[in-house]
Amino acid sequence: MLKTKYPTEPLKCWNKAKILRENYYRDFAEAHEKGGLRWAGGAWSFDAIPAGLGEDIYSLTGEPYGATVAFNDKFALECQEATEAEGFARDLCSYMRNYWGSILINKYAWPQFSKEFPKADFIWQDHICCSHSKWYQVASELEGGIPMFSIDVSVGPYEERTDHKINYIVGQMHDGIKWLEKVTGRDYDDELLIKAVKNEFRSCHYWSAICELNKAIPAPLDEKSMYSLYVLGTLRKSAQWTADFYEKELYPEVKDRVARGIAAVGNEKCRIMTDTQPPWAFLRIFRYLEHYGCVSVGSLYTFGLIGLWEVKEDGTWGAKSIPDIEITNRDEALRALTDWNLSKPEWQHFYHPKLKSEMMIRIAREWKLDGVFLHYNRGCEGLSLGIAENRLAIQKAGIPTMPFEGNMGDEREFDLERTMKRVDAFMESLGIEKVNIK
Amino acid sequence: MFQQFNDWYKNRHEYAKEWKERTGGKVIGYFCTYVPEEILYAANILPVRILGSHEPQDVSEPHIFAMFCPFCRDCLAQGLKGRYDYLDGIMIAQSCLHIRQAYTSWDLHIPVDFKYYLPHPMHLQSPHAVPYLTEELKTFKKAVEEWTGKQITNDDLKRGIEIMNSNRQLLQQVYELRKNPNPPLTGLEAMYMVVSSQMTDKREHNKALEELLQKLPSRNLDNPGERLMILGSEDDDTEFVAMVEDLGARFVIDEHCTGTRYFNTEVDVNEDLLASIAERYIKRIPCPSKDWPQRIRLDYILKLAKEYDVKGAIIMQMKFCDPHELDTVAIKKALEKNLNIQTLFLEFDVTVPIGQFKTRVEAFLEIIREEDLF
């Protein structure tokens, strides 16, 4: 094997991340056997709130589940065709179609844990994308009427938040807790809520801190690996196991990699970021990039879907500090949770693409990037929102872009060969030649 | 009888320019029917809905990804082509993601004096939606006052509400006549009438409606043929409506934001005028993007179908319009199973493939006619 420019080594906590993910899907499937409850909802839902119902509450978040299905292209196709046969349009969110398809064919993406799709006891969702609440409105209907509660969080950019906007969200949360008590017949425990909120702060903070470490050259992590790590935050950001993993295992290890100059891509000579979810059935694109010594250090998507950020004193972007506040009751917990979530980077562009362009340009500069790959993702209207304007703004800032069209969850809408050719042309335009690697 | 509405619809830009010259007032272009026009009328501003031109897309591609609905791209194209160069301002009330992009790209590339993104609740079924929107309307009113340099008084607001409510009442009166066994107006005429109200001074529109209502009840048209409903995404495809009616059927009711969903609910005036306005926009029949967790819109469609004695429904689905795609399956099922009403699902672009659609509508009408026979 050729000697690489930088040393590389596998992540020590890699297997732990895989186990945590598997446990999550197993726990959901087996929840009833343990006397627990199951809920379904989006990855952005306020999962800290149902946590107040007890320690035996297990969730299935739709987007990561849809991505899991997408990774298994045969299963995904089966799900998509079932959804289309039911009359739903093929251009709808592909995660959503994968999820509905799983219900329709009654198969779980983790057959080792359940042959059948485990039906949730209730739906707990939030709403910022047009498809969020409608996804679960349909899911509820397909499953014979699961009780559903959804919280509208689409109140505008973080910098424009006001008391009445916060009150609107917090009011819905309070209603939601009463609703949870009613549909589950359980008493709500505010201490568990407060604990979950604090866990969420830790998970989001440390995930950002980990991404921040990728400013280093060479980058200690590549985006393909990051997908398997950030996902824990999309499963249960308020869980102790997520927060502990990020804080006590992943963060110290990545910090150590930076200190020792361990690279994700041994021949790193080109750094890019992507945008929106990748086409999950074709993650080998990232391996192809390595032929050019090209590492994708992340994206606003991987950094900001769960990670929260703030401008530090020196003007650079860093992990948002964990709020230094005392939370003594339910209302305080809900207000803290609202304020925290409203600052989510991936929530800002829902109101204007310029907010996202500014963040992307900042990342391109601070993470010292050579270019940006923009996935015009037909599978997600929410994260593709404004992407064409982002392209124009990034180009105007002097940063080369490579748009490519695809679909995160529906392989029928992705042309691998054409995308590879685009990568070749883009690398040529950057003056980067292939590296001889094995 | 409907020529005036037709002229307003076709000459919308000339009308707005002439209105500005005549009144010295400001014109605001708006992107969604959740915009509280009451406040704009209170400020003596003319609200005009920005609609497309039904021409092939040729300028919007660099700005809006092609997987978003052709309607939002067509709207933006109008701005990029300078057809709304007389606008003093633009605004949107938050609704679907698609049309939001027409607004934001307009904001980025087409200079106007006043721009406003009105945050608007999506969880309309929450008891917190009215107080939230009321606060947003206060902020919006203040922004308009600052822009125009003139305070909007309670009397102004009452006037704005009165103008809007009168228009809603008059349109409803005309629509009531469509319940007749032989409605005195066609679906095409109804479409011109309602859509033109979105682009003219409602005071003039109200006058024209009052005059129309004097004559309309005694008007006799030919046998209406099959009584149809048209529903779905934003739709001002007059060419399509005309084609269907030329085949011997009649649209007797619609469920579009260019139709009943626009005017169906009045402001119920209470002490707090802004709260009254907020309540109207929360309680109106919702756009599908805001229709959750319960399906309010579905019940409304079924109610209309029964009240207007509909025999068939054409579901118009704007390509890539996710919110409507998320309702269509449930609507189709409910119309067919609950009411035994035949449906025809058509996916359309801003340019309508009239020949292909004609063949499909002919087949649809044949099915309905056969059912009538046997």
PDB file of N, CA and C in Angstrom, chain A residues 162-236:
ATOM      1  N   THR A 162     -39.717  36.524  19.466  1.00  0.00           N
ATOM      2  CA  THR A 162     -40.364  37.470  20.393  1.00  0.00           C
ATOM      3  C   THR A 162     -41.054  36.646  21.473  1.00  0.00           C
ATOM      4  N   ASP A 163     -41.508  37.318  22.500  1.00  0.00           N
ATOM      5  CA  ASP A 163     -42.203  36.606  23.585  1.00  0.00           C
ATOM      6  C   ASP A 163     -43.451  35.900  23.072  1.00  0.00           C
ATOM      7  N   HIS A 164     -44.191  36.573  22.187  1.00  0.00           N
ATOM      8  CA  HIS A 164     -45.448  35.931  21.774  1.00  0.00           C
ATOM      9  C   HIS A 164     -45.191  34.714  20.878  1.00  0.00           C
ATOM     10  N   LYS A 165     -44.083  34.718  20.171  1.00  0.00           N
ATOM     11  CA  LYS A 165     -43.738  33.532  19.367  1.00  0.00           C
ATOM     12  C   LYS A 165     -43.377  32.367  20.302  1.00  0.00           C
ATOM     13  N   ILE A 166     -42.574  32.684  21.300  1.00  0.00           N
ATOM     14  CA  ILE A 166     -42.196  31.658  22.286  1.00  0.00           C
ATOM     15  C   ILE A 166     -43.461  31.145  22.986  1.00  0.00           C
ATOM     16  N   ASN A 167     -44.332  32.081  23.351  1.00  0.00           N
ATOM     17  CA  ASN A 167     -45.560  31.683  24.063  1.00  0.00           C
ATOM     18  C   ASN A 167     -46.420  30.745  23.214  1.00  0.00           C
ATOM     19  N   TYR A 168     -46.441  31.007  21.917  1.00  0.00           N
ATOM     20  CA  TYR A 168     -47.223  30.153  21.001  1.00  0.00           C
ATOM     21  C   TYR A 168     -46.710  28.708  21.058  1.00  0.00           C
ATOM     22  N   ILE A 169     -45.404  28.573  21.002  1.00  0.00           N
ATOM     23  CA  ILE A 169     -44.824  27.223  21.024  1.00  0.00           C
ATOM     24  C   ILE A 169     -44.974  26.593  22.416  1.00  0.00           C
ATOM     25  N   VAL A 170     -44.648  27.362  23.434  1.00  0.00           N
ATOM     26  CA  VAL A 170     -44.723  26.816  24.798  1.00  0.00           C
ATOM     27  C   VAL A 170     -46.175  26.450  25.149  1.00  0.00           C
ATOM     28  N   GLY A 171     -47.097  27.261  24.690  1.00  0.00           N
ATOM     29  CA  GLY A 171     -48.512  26.954  24.921  1.00  0.00           C
ATOM     30  C   GLY A 171     -48.889  25.607  24.315  1.00  0.00           C
ATOM     31  N   GLN A 172     -48.410  25.369  23.107  1.00  0.00           N
ATOM     32  CA  GLN A 172     -48.680  24.073  22.472  1.00  0.00           C
ATOM     33  C   GLN A 172     -48.033  22.934  23.265  1.00  0.00           C
ATOM     34  N   MET A 173     -46.837  23.207  23.780  1.00  0.00           N
ATOM     35  CA  MET A 173     -46.143  22.161  24.562  1.00  0.00           C
ATOM     36  C   MET A 173     -46.932  21.796  25.818  1.00  0.00           C
ATOM     37  N   HIS A 174     -47.406  22.812  26.514  1.00  0.00           N
ATOM     38  CA  HIS A 174     -48.204  22.541  27.726  1.00  0.00           C
ATOM     39  C   HIS A 174     -49.445  21.720  27.360  1.00  0.00           C
ATOM     40  N   ASP A 175     -50.098  22.118  26.265  1.00  0.00           N
ATOM     41  CA  ASP A 175     -51.278  21.351  25.821  1.00  0.00           C
ATOM     42  C   ASP A 175     -50.868  19.914  25.501  1.00  0.00           C
ATOM     43  N   GLY A 176     -49.688  19.808  24.885  1.00  0.00           N
ATOM     44  CA  GLY A 176     -49.195  18.488  24.480  1.00  0.00           C
ATOM     45  C   GLY A 176     -48.967  17.577  25.682  1.00  0.00           C
ATOM     46  N   ILE A 177     -48.484  18.144  26.764  1.00  0.00           N
ATOM     47  CA  ILE A 177     -48.237  17.318  27.968  1.00  0.00           C
ATOM     48  C   ILE A 177     -49.562  16.815  28.540  1.00  0.00           C
ATOM     49  N   LYS A 178     -50.545  17.706  28.565  1.00  0.00           N
ATOM     50  CA  LYS A 178     -51.875  17.258  29.052  1.00  0.00           C
ATOM     51  C   LYS A 178     -52.410  16.149  28.140  1.00  0.00           C
ATOM     52  N   TRP A 179     -52.191  16.341  26.863  1.00  0.00           N
ATOM     53  CA  TRP A 179     -52.648  15.347  25.877  1.00  0.00           C
ATOM     54  C   TRP A 179     -51.921  14.009  26.097  1.00  0.00           C
ATOM     55  N   LEU A 180     -50.618  14.087  26.359  1.00  0.00           N
ATOM     56  CA  LEU A 180     -49.843  12.853  26.585  1.00  0.00           C
ATOM     57  C   LEU A 180     -50.381  12.092  27.795  1.00  0.00           C
ATOM     58  N   GLU A 181     -50.697  12.849  28.838  1.00  0.00           N
ATOM     59  CA  GLU A 181     -51.235  12.191  30.049  1.00  0.00           C
ATOM     60  C   GLU A 181     -52.554  11.506  29.720  1.00  0.00           C
ATOM     61  N   LYS A 182     -53.342  12.197  28.900  1.00  0.00           N
ATOM     62  CA  LYS A 182     -54.665  11.661  28.573  1.00  0.00           C
ATOM     63  C   LYS A 182     -54.552  10.395  27.715  1.00  0.00           C
ATOM     64  N   VAL A 183     -53.715  10.438  26.678  1.00  0.00           N
ATOM     65  CA  VAL A 183     -53.677   9.282  25.778  1.00  0.00           C
ATOM     66  C   VAL A 183     -52.901   8.098  26.357  1.00  0.00           C
ATOM     67  N   THR A 184     -52.000   8.368  27.297  1.00  0.00           N
ATOM     68  CA  THR A 184     -51.228   7.242  27.847  1.00  0.00           C
ATOM     69  C   THR A 184     -51.765   6.792  29.211  1.00  0.00           C
ATOM     70  N   GLY A 185     -52.534   7.651  29.846  1.00  0.00           N
ATOM     71  CA  GLY A 185     -53.033   7.326  31.175  1.00  0.00           C
ATOM     72  C   GLY A 185     -51.941   7.388  32.229  1.00  0.00           C
ATOM     73  N   ARG A 186     -50.830   8.007  31.915  1.00  0.00           N
ATOM     74  CA  ARG A 186     -49.721   8.100  32.882  1.00  0.00           C
ATOM     75  C   ARG A 186     -49.625   9.506  33.466  1.00  0.00           C
ATOM     76  N   ASP A 187     -49.065   9.587  34.654  1.00  0.00           N
ATOM     77  CA  ASP A 187     -48.792  10.895  35.251  1.00  0.00           C
ATOM     78  C   ASP A 187     -47.455  11.397  34.712  1.00  0.00           C
ATOM     79  N   TYR A 188     -47.388  12.685  34.545  1.00  0.00           N
ATOM     80  CA  TYR A 188     -46.186  13.271  33.955  1.00  0.00           C
ATOM     81  C   TYR A 188     -45.186  13.659  35.039  1.00  0.00           C
ATOM     82  N   ASP A 189     -43.915  13.371  34.775  1.00  0.00           N
ATOM     83  CA  ASP A 189     -42.860  13.635  35.749  1.00  0.00           C
ATOM     84  C   ASP A 189     -41.963  14.770  35.240  1.00  0.00           C
ATOM     85  N   ASP A 190     -42.092  15.926  35.874  1.00  0.00           N
ATOM     86  CA  ASP A 190     -41.314  17.093  35.421  1.00  0.00           C
ATOM     87  C   ASP A 190     -39.808  16.913  35.625  1.00  0.00           C
ATOM     88  N   GLU A 191     -39.450  16.135  36.622  1.00  0.00           N
ATOM     89  CA  GLU A 191     -38.004  15.916  36.855  1.00  0.00           C
ATOM     90  C   GLU A 191     -37.378  15.180  35.668  1.00  0.00           C
ATOM     91  N   LEU A 192     -38.136  14.227  35.128  1.00  0.00           N
ATOM     92  CA  LEU A 192     -37.620  13.499  33.956  1.00  0.00           C
ATOM     93  C   LEU A 192     -37.529  14.428  32.745  1.00  0.00           C
ATOM     94  N   LEU A 193     -38.477  15.332  32.650  1.00  0.00           N
ATOM     95  CA  LEU A 193     -38.432  16.323  31.562  1.00  0.00           C
ATOM     96  C   LEU A 193     -37.174  17.177  31.690  1.00  0.00           C
ATOM     97  N   ILE A 194     -36.941  17.680  32.873  1.00  0.00           N
ATOM     98  CA  ILE A 194     -35.782  18.570  33.092  1.00  0.00           C
ATOM     99  C   ILE A 194     -34.475  17.825  32.781  1.00  0.00           C
ATOM    100  N   LYS A 195     -34.426  16.582  33.208  1.00  0.00           N
ATOM    101  CA  LYS A 195     -33.231  15.775  32.935  1.00  0.00           C
ATOM    102  C   LYS A 195     -33.031  15.610  31.417  1.00  0.00           C
ATOM    103  N   ALA A 196     -34.137  15.351  30.718  1.00  0.00           N
ATOM    104  CA  ALA A 196     -34.055  15.158  29.262  1.00  0.00           C
ATOM    105  C   ALA A 196     -33.644  16.444  28.551  1.00  0.00           C
ATOM    106  N   VAL A 197     -34.153  17.563  29.034  1.00  0.00           N
ATOM    107  CA  VAL A 197     -33.782  18.854  28.421  1.00  0.00           C
ATOM    108  C   VAL A 197     -32.276  19.075  28.568  1.00  0.00           C
ATOM    109  N   LYS A 198     -31.785  18.768  29.745  1.00  0.00           N
ATOM    110  CA  LYS A 198     -30.340  18.955  29.968  1.00  0.00           C
ATOM    111  C   LYS A 198     -29.519  17.998  29.108  1.00  0.00           C
ATOM    112  N   ASN A 199     -30.032  16.797  28.937  1.00  0.00           N
ATOM    113  CA  ASN A 199     -29.343  15.854  28.041  1.00  0.00           C
ATOM    114  C   ASN A 199     -29.306  16.402  26.614  1.00  0.00           C
ATOM    115  N   GLU A 200     -30.436  16.977  26.206  1.00  0.00           N
ATOM    116  CA  GLU A 200     -30.490  17.521  24.842  1.00  0.00           C
ATOM    117  C   GLU A 200     -29.471  18.645  24.668  1.00  0.00           C
ATOM    118  N   PHE A 201     -29.368  19.497  25.655  1.00  0.00           N
ATOM    119  CA  PHE A 201     -28.357  20.564  25.583  1.00  0.00           C
ATOM    120  C   PHE A 201     -26.968  19.951  25.365  1.00  0.00           C
ATOM    121  N   ARG A 202     -26.683  18.912  26.134  1.00  0.00           N
ATOM    122  CA  ARG A 202     -25.346  18.286  26.040  1.00  0.00           C
ATOM    123  C   ARG A 202     -25.144  17.634  24.673  1.00  0.00           C
ATOM    124  N   SER A 203     -26.159  16.904  24.208  1.00  0.00           N
ATOM    125  CA  SER A 203     -26.019  16.213  22.919  1.00  0.00           C
ATOM    126  C   SER A 203     -25.734  17.212  21.804  1.00  0.00           C
ATOM    127  N   CYS A 204     -26.525  18.262  21.770  1.00  0.00           N
ATOM    128  CA  CYS A 204     -26.394  19.238  20.674  1.00  0.00           C
ATOM    129  C   CYS A 204     -25.062  19.980  20.776  1.00  0.00           C
ATOM    130  N   HIS A 205     -24.709  20.346  22.006  1.00  0.00           N
ATOM    131  CA  HIS A 205     -23.463  21.087  22.203  1.00  0.00           C
ATOM    132  C   HIS A 205     -22.263  20.239  21.771  1.00  0.00           C
ATOM    133  N   TYR A 206     -22.224  18.999  22.260  1.00  0.00           N
ATOM    134  CA  TYR A 206     -21.029  18.198  21.973  1.00  0.00           C
ATOM    135  C   TYR A 206     -20.974  17.740  20.522  1.00  0.00           C
ATOM    136  N   TRP A 207     -22.129  17.552  19.909  1.00  0.00           N
ATOM    137  CA  TRP A 207     -22.059  17.217  18.480  1.00  0.00           C
ATOM    138  C   TRP A 207     -21.433  18.376  17.700  1.00  0.00           C
ATOM    139  N   SER A 208     -21.833  19.596  18.032  1.00  0.00           N
ATOM    140  CA  SER A 208     -21.236  20.760  17.353  1.00  0.00           C
ATOM    141  C   SER A 208     -19.741  20.841  17.652  1.00  0.00           C
ATOM    142  N   ALA A 209     -19.398  20.588  18.912  1.00  0.00           N
ATOM    143  CA  ALA A 209     -17.969  20.663  19.286  1.00  0.00           C
ATOM    144  C   ALA A 209     -17.153  19.647  18.470  1.00  0.00           C
ATOM    145  N   ILE A 210     -17.762  18.495  18.222  1.00  0.00           N
ATOM    146  CA  ILE A 210     -17.082  17.461  17.428  1.00  0.00           C
ATOM    147  C   ILE A 210     -16.902  17.964  15.985  1.00  0.00           C
ATOM    148  N   CYS A 211     -17.967  18.558  15.446  1.00  0.00           N
ATOM    149  CA  CYS A 211     -17.887  19.073  14.065  1.00  0.00           C
ATOM    150  C   CYS A 211     -16.871  20.215  13.968  1.00  0.00           C
ATOM    151  N   GLU A 212     -16.807  20.990  15.037  1.00  0.00           N
ATOM    152  CA  GLU A 212     -15.865  22.117  15.060  1.00  0.00           C
ATOM    153  C   GLU A 212     -14.423  21.614  14.933  1.00  0.00           C
ATOM    154  N   LEU A 213     -14.164  20.438  15.505  1.00  0.00           N
ATOM    155  CA  LEU A 213     -12.816  19.865  15.429  1.00  0.00           C
ATOM    156  C   LEU A 213     -12.416  19.558  13.986  1.00  0.00           C
ATOM    157  N   ASN A 214     -13.401  19.467  13.127  1.00  0.00           N
ATOM    158  CA  ASN A 214     -13.104  19.181  11.725  1.00  0.00           C
ATOM    159  C   ASN A 214     -12.566  20.393  10.969  1.00  0.00           C
ATOM    160  N   LYS A 215     -12.402  21.497  11.676  1.00  0.00           N
ATOM    161  CA  LYS A 215     -11.713  22.642  11.060  1.00  0.00           C
ATOM    162  C   LYS A 215     -10.230  22.305  10.847  1.00  0.00           C
ATOM    163  N   ALA A 216      -9.759  21.334  11.617  1.00  0.00           N
ATOM    164  CA  ALA A 216      -8.339  20.962  11.562  1.00  0.00           C
ATOM    165  C   ALA A 216      -7.969  20.383  10.194  1.00  0.00           C
ATOM    166  N   ILE A 217      -6.722  20.618   9.814  1.00  0.00           N
ATOM    167  CA  ILE A 217      -6.173  19.969   8.623  1.00  0.00           C
ATOM    168  C   ILE A 217      -5.082  19.018   9.101  1.00  0.00           C
ATOM    169  N   PRO A 218      -5.150  17.763   8.832  1.00  0.00           N
ATOM    170  CA  PRO A 218      -6.212  17.073   8.111  1.00  0.00           C
ATOM    171  C   PRO A 218      -7.476  16.935   8.966  1.00  0.00           C
ATOM    172  N   ALA A 219      -8.603  16.793   8.289  1.00  0.00           N
ATOM    173  CA  ALA A 219      -9.862  16.627   9.017  1.00  0.00           C
ATOM    174  C   ALA A 219      -9.881  15.263   9.699  1.00  0.00           C
ATOM    175  N   PRO A 220     -10.210  15.245  10.996  1.00  0.00           N
ATOM    176  CA  PRO A 220     -10.219  13.948  11.700  1.00  0.00           C
ATOM    177  C   PRO A 220     -11.403  13.060  11.315  1.00  0.00           C
ATOM    178  N   LEU A 221     -12.425  13.659  10.766  1.00  0.00           N
ATOM    179  CA  LEU A 221     -13.611  12.881  10.385  1.00  0.00           C
ATOM    180  C   LEU A 221     -14.007  13.210   8.949  1.00  0.00           C
ATOM    181  N   ASP A 222     -14.537  12.240   8.258  1.00  0.00           N
ATOM    182  CA  ASP A 222     -15.111  12.508   6.946  1.00  0.00           C
ATOM    183  C   ASP A 222     -16.632  12.399   7.079  1.00  0.00           C
ATOM    184  N   GLU A 223     -17.322  13.031   6.146  1.00  0.00           N
ATOM    185  CA  GLU A 223     -18.771  13.141   6.317  1.00  0.00           C
ATOM    186  C   GLU A 223     -19.475  11.785   6.283  1.00  0.00           C
ATOM    187  N   LYS A 224     -18.943  10.880   5.496  1.00  0.00           N
ATOM    188  CA  LYS A 224     -19.587   9.564   5.409  1.00  0.00           C
ATOM    189  C   LYS A 224     -19.610   8.905   6.799  1.00  0.00           C
ATOM    190  N   SER A 225     -18.519   9.041   7.527  1.00  0.00           N
ATOM    191  CA  SER A 225     -18.492   8.494   8.891  1.00  0.00           C
ATOM    192  C   SER A 225     -19.387   9.306   9.813  1.00  0.00           C
ATOM    193  N   MET A 226     -19.402  10.608   9.587  1.00  0.00           N
ATOM    194  CA  MET A 226     -20.212  11.473  10.460  1.00  0.00           C
ATOM    195  C   MET A 226     -21.693  11.105  10.393  1.00  0.00           C
ATOM    196  N   TYR A 227     -22.116  10.635   9.224  1.00  0.00           N
ATOM    197  CA  TYR A 227     -23.528  10.244   9.103  1.00  0.00           C
ATOM    198  C   TYR A 227     -23.900   9.175  10.135  1.00  0.00           C
ATOM    199  N   SER A 228     -22.957   8.272  10.383  1.00  0.00           N
ATOM    200  CA  SER A 228     -23.254   7.191  11.329  1.00  0.00           C
ATOM    201  C   SER A 228     -23.160   7.645  12.776  1.00  0.00           C
ATOM    202  N   LEU A 229     -22.635   8.840  12.970  1.00  0.00           N
ATOM    203  CA  LEU A 229     -22.440   9.346  14.331  1.00  0.00           C
ATOM    204  C   LEU A 229     -23.492  10.398  14.709  1.00  0.00           C
ATOM    205  N   TYR A 230     -23.775  11.296  13.756  1.00  0.00           N
ATOM    206  CA  TYR A 230     -24.764  12.338  14.072  1.00  0.00           C
ATOM    207  C   TYR A 230     -26.139  11.725  14.230  1.00  0.00           C
ATOM    208  N   VAL A 231     -26.315  10.544  13.623  1.00  0.00           N
ATOM    209  CA  VAL A 231     -27.654   9.953  13.608  1.00  0.00           C
ATOM    210  C   VAL A 231     -28.183   9.716  15.025  1.00  0.00           C
ATOM    211  N   LEU A 232     -27.290   9.488  15.960  1.00  0.00           N
ATOM    212  CA  LEU A 232     -27.757   9.230  17.335  1.00  0.00           C
ATOM    213  C   LEU A 232     -28.559  10.423  17.861  1.00  0.00           C
ATOM    214  N   GLY A 233     -28.099  11.599  17.490  1.00  0.00           N
ATOM    215  CA  GLY A 233     -28.823  12.809  17.904  1.00  0.00           C
ATOM    216  C   GLY A 233     -30.178  12.934  17.234  1.00  0.00           C
ATOM    217  N   THR A 234     -30.317  12.336  16.071  1.00  0.00           N
ATOM    218  CA  THR A 234     -31.620  12.396  15.388  1.00  0.00           C
ATOM    219  C   THR A 234     -32.556  11.300  15.909  1.00  0.00           C
ATOM    220  N   LEU A 235     -31.978  10.329  16.617  1.00  0.00           N
ATOM    221  CA  LEU A 235     -32.821   9.270  17.182  1.00  0.00           C
ATOM    222  C   LEU A 235     -33.393   9.709  18.528  1.00  0.00           C
ATOM    223  N   ARG A 236     -32.512  10.073  19.435  1.00  0.00           N
ATOM    224  CA  ARG A 236     -32.963  10.515  20.769  1.00  0.00           C
ATOM    225  C   ARG A 236     -31.961  11.531  21.301  1.00  0.00           C
TER     226      ARG A 236
END
